[in-house]
């Protein structure tokens, strides 16, 4: 009877030790997972910041492109007017009504 009781207590002790070891493993896993999740969150935040910076850069580039396109259109119009004015100035004058 004493042997059975000792074996039962030993089995219970082994079971409790296994449960404690399992809980420690689970806690270590959860802590490492939490740290990894924090790293992933920080990485995603860095990617989001980079994407926002890229978006601002694209907006600035688009604004600069619009300014350049407007300046180019104005320059073309000015050159067209200058060309017309030059043509007026270089046309031979019709003096005397022709033949």
PDB file of C-alpha atoms in Angstrom:
ATOM      1  CA  UNK A   1       0.000   0.000   0.000  1.00  0.00           C
ATOM      2  CA  UNK A   2       2.825   2.360   0.865  1.00  0.00           C
ATOM      3  CA  UNK A   3       4.481   1.583  -2.488  1.00  0.00           C
ATOM      4  CA  UNK A   4       1.276   2.386  -4.368  1.00  0.00           C
ATOM      5  CA  UNK A   5       0.943   5.654  -2.490  1.00  0.00           C
ATOM      6  CA  UNK A   6       4.579   6.568  -3.235  1.00  0.00           C
ATOM      7  CA  UNK A   7       4.145   5.753  -6.928  1.00  0.00           C
ATOM      8  CA  UNK A   8       0.967   7.797  -7.064  1.00  0.00           C
ATOM      9  CA  UNK A   9       2.672  10.778  -5.446  1.00  0.00           C
ATOM     10  CA  UNK A  10       5.672  10.386  -7.751  1.00  0.00           C
ATOM     11  CA  UNK A  11       3.377  10.217 -10.771  1.00  0.00           C
ATOM     12  CA  UNK A  12       1.517  13.288  -9.567  1.00  0.00           C
ATOM     13  CA  UNK A  13       4.842  15.067  -9.035  1.00  0.00           C
ATOM     14  CA  UNK A  14       5.998  14.165 -12.541  1.00  0.00           C
ATOM     15  CA  UNK A  15       2.658  15.319 -13.939  1.00  0.00           C
ATOM     16  CA  UNK A  16       2.892  18.647 -12.087  1.00  0.00           C
ATOM     17  CA  UNK A  17       6.508  19.092 -13.230  1.00  0.00           C
ATOM     18  CA  UNK A  18       5.462  18.371 -16.827  1.00  0.00           C
ATOM     19  CA  UNK A  19       2.608  20.871 -16.571  1.00  0.00           C
ATOM     20  CA  UNK A  20       4.933  23.528 -15.140  1.00  0.00           C
ATOM     21  CA  UNK A  21       7.501  22.830 -17.864  1.00  0.00           C
ATOM     22  CA  UNK A  22       4.744  23.063 -20.480  1.00  0.00           C
ATOM     23  CA  UNK A  23       3.580  26.375 -19.057  1.00  0.00           C
ATOM     24  CA  UNK A  24       7.148  27.687 -19.110  1.00  0.00           C
ATOM     25  CA  UNK A  25       7.511  26.639 -22.751  1.00  0.00           C
ATOM     26  CA  UNK A  26       4.198  28.310 -23.622  1.00  0.00           C
ATOM     27  CA  UNK A  27       5.200  31.488 -21.779  1.00  0.00           C
ATOM     28  CA  UNK A  28       8.580  31.593 -23.524  1.00  0.00           C
ATOM     29  CA  UNK A  29       6.834  31.070 -26.861  1.00  0.00           C
ATOM     30  CA  UNK A  30       4.331  33.829 -26.117  1.00  0.00           C
ATOM     31  CA  UNK A  31       7.066  36.246 -25.038  1.00  0.00           C
ATOM     32  CA  UNK A  32       9.145  35.544 -28.147  1.00  0.00           C
ATOM     33  CA  UNK A  33       6.044  35.788 -30.340  1.00  0.00           C
ATOM     34  CA  UNK A  34       5.133  39.088 -28.712  1.00  0.00           C
ATOM     35  CA  UNK A  35       8.628  40.402 -29.366  1.00  0.00           C
ATOM     36  CA  UNK A  36       8.469  39.185 -32.949  1.00  0.00           C
ATOM     37  CA  UNK A  37       5.054  40.773 -33.376  1.00  0.00           C
ATOM     38  CA  UNK A  38       6.451  44.021 -32.005  1.00  0.00           C
ATOM     39  CA  UNK A  39       9.284  43.826 -34.529  1.00  0.00           C
ATOM     40  CA  UNK A  40       6.798  43.135 -37.307  1.00  0.00           C
ATOM     41  CA  UNK A  41       4.674  46.068 -36.152  1.00  0.00           C
ATOM     42  CA  UNK A  42       7.720  48.348 -36.124  1.00  0.00           C
ATOM     43  CA  UNK A  43       8.743  47.102 -39.568  1.00  0.00           C
ATOM     44  CA  UNK A  44       5.258  47.736 -40.923  1.00  0.00           C
ATOM     45  CA  UNK A  45       5.295  51.207 -39.377  1.00  0.00           C
ATOM     46  CA  UNK A  46       8.632  51.896 -41.091  1.00  0.00           C
ATOM     47  CA  UNK A  47       7.218  50.678 -44.409  1.00  0.00           C
ATOM     48  CA  UNK A  48       4.147  52.886 -43.931  1.00  0.00           C
ATOM     49  CA  UNK A  49       6.386  55.898 -43.213  1.00  0.00           C
ATOM     50  CA  UNK A  50       8.459  55.158 -46.305  1.00  0.00           C
ATOM     51  CA  UNK A  51       5.304  54.844 -48.417  1.00  0.00           C
ATOM     52  CA  UNK A  52       4.027  58.159 -47.066  1.00  0.00           C
ATOM     53  CA  UNK A  53       7.359  59.788 -47.898  1.00  0.00           C
ATOM     54  CA  UNK A  54       7.261  58.318 -51.381  1.00  0.00           C
ATOM     55  CA  UNK A  55       3.712  59.586 -51.837  1.00  0.00           C
ATOM     56  CA  UNK A  56       4.757  63.098 -50.786  1.00  0.00           C
ATOM     57  CA  UNK A  57       7.693  62.902 -53.193  1.00  0.00           C
ATOM     58  CA  UNK A  58       5.419  61.848 -56.041  1.00  0.00           C
ATOM     59  CA  UNK A  59       3.019  64.700 -55.230  1.00  0.00           C
ATOM     60  CA  UNK A  60       5.904  67.181 -55.297  1.00  0.00           C
ATOM     61  CA  UNK A  61       7.185  65.722 -58.545  1.00  0.00           C
ATOM     62  CA  UNK A  62       3.694  65.963 -60.043  1.00  0.00           C
ATOM     63  CA  UNK A  63       3.463  69.588 -58.913  1.00  0.00           C
ATOM     64  CA  UNK A  64       6.854  70.378 -60.434  1.00  0.00           C
ATOM     65  CA  UNK A  65       5.864  68.593 -63.650  1.00  0.00           C
ATOM     66  CA  UNK A  66       2.658  70.651 -63.828  1.00  0.00           C
ATOM     67  CA  UNK A  67       4.629  73.875 -63.352  1.00  0.00           C
ATOM     68  CA  UNK A  68       7.077  72.829 -66.083  1.00  0.00           C
ATOM     69  CA  UNK A  69       4.243  71.870 -68.448  1.00  0.00           C
ATOM     70  CA  UNK A  70       2.546  75.229 -67.867  1.00  0.00           C
ATOM     71  CA  UNK A  71       5.813  77.104 -68.427  1.00  0.00           C
ATOM     72  CA  UNK A  72       6.451  75.107 -71.607  1.00  0.00           C
ATOM     73  CA  UNK A  73       2.960  75.869 -72.936  1.00  0.00           C
ATOM     74  CA  UNK A  74       3.458  79.566 -72.191  1.00  0.00           C
ATOM     75  CA  UNK A  75       6.874  79.500 -73.885  1.00  0.00           C
ATOM     76  CA  UNK A  76       5.398  77.828 -76.980  1.00  0.00           C
ATOM     77  CA  UNK A  77       2.635  80.418 -77.143  1.00  0.00           C
ATOM     78  CA  UNK A  78       5.175  83.213 -76.738  1.00  0.00           C
ATOM     79  CA  UNK A  79       7.366  81.721 -79.469  1.00  0.00           C
ATOM     80  CA  UNK A  80       4.335  81.446 -81.738  1.00  0.00           C
ATOM     81  CA  UNK A  81       3.521  85.112 -81.182  1.00  0.00           C
ATOM     82  CA  UNK A  82       7.159  86.076 -81.741  1.00  0.00           C
ATOM     83  CA  UNK A  83       7.248  84.035 -84.954  1.00  0.00           C
ATOM     84  CA  UNK A  84       4.081  85.744 -86.200  1.00  0.00           C
ATOM     85  CA  UNK A  85       5.494  89.152 -85.345  1.00  0.00           C
ATOM     86  CA  UNK A  86       8.795  88.321 -87.086  1.00  0.00           C
ATOM     87  CA  UNK A  87       6.882  87.203 -90.175  1.00  0.00           C
ATOM     88  CA  UNK A  88       4.997  90.517 -90.185  1.00  0.00           C
ATOM     89  CA  UNK A  89       8.217  92.471 -89.910  1.00  0.00           C
ATOM     90  CA  UNK A  90      10.037  90.555 -92.641  1.00  0.00           C
ATOM     91  CA  UNK A  91       7.241  90.534 -95.233  1.00  0.00           C
ATOM     92  CA  UNK A  92       8.086  92.670 -98.193  1.00  0.00           C
ATOM     93  CA  UNK A  93       5.988  95.775 -98.169  1.00  0.00           C
ATOM     94  CA  UNK A  94       3.497  95.999-100.994  1.00  0.00           C
ATOM     95  CA  UNK A  95       4.541  99.349-102.374  1.00  0.00           C
ATOM     96  CA  UNK A  96       2.744 100.590-105.428  1.00  0.00           C
ATOM     97  CA  UNK A  97       0.127  97.881-105.814  1.00  0.00           C
ATOM     98  CA  UNK A  98       2.194  95.319-107.735  1.00  0.00           C
ATOM     99  CA  UNK A  99       2.102  94.574-111.496  1.00  0.00           C
TER     100      UNK A  99
END
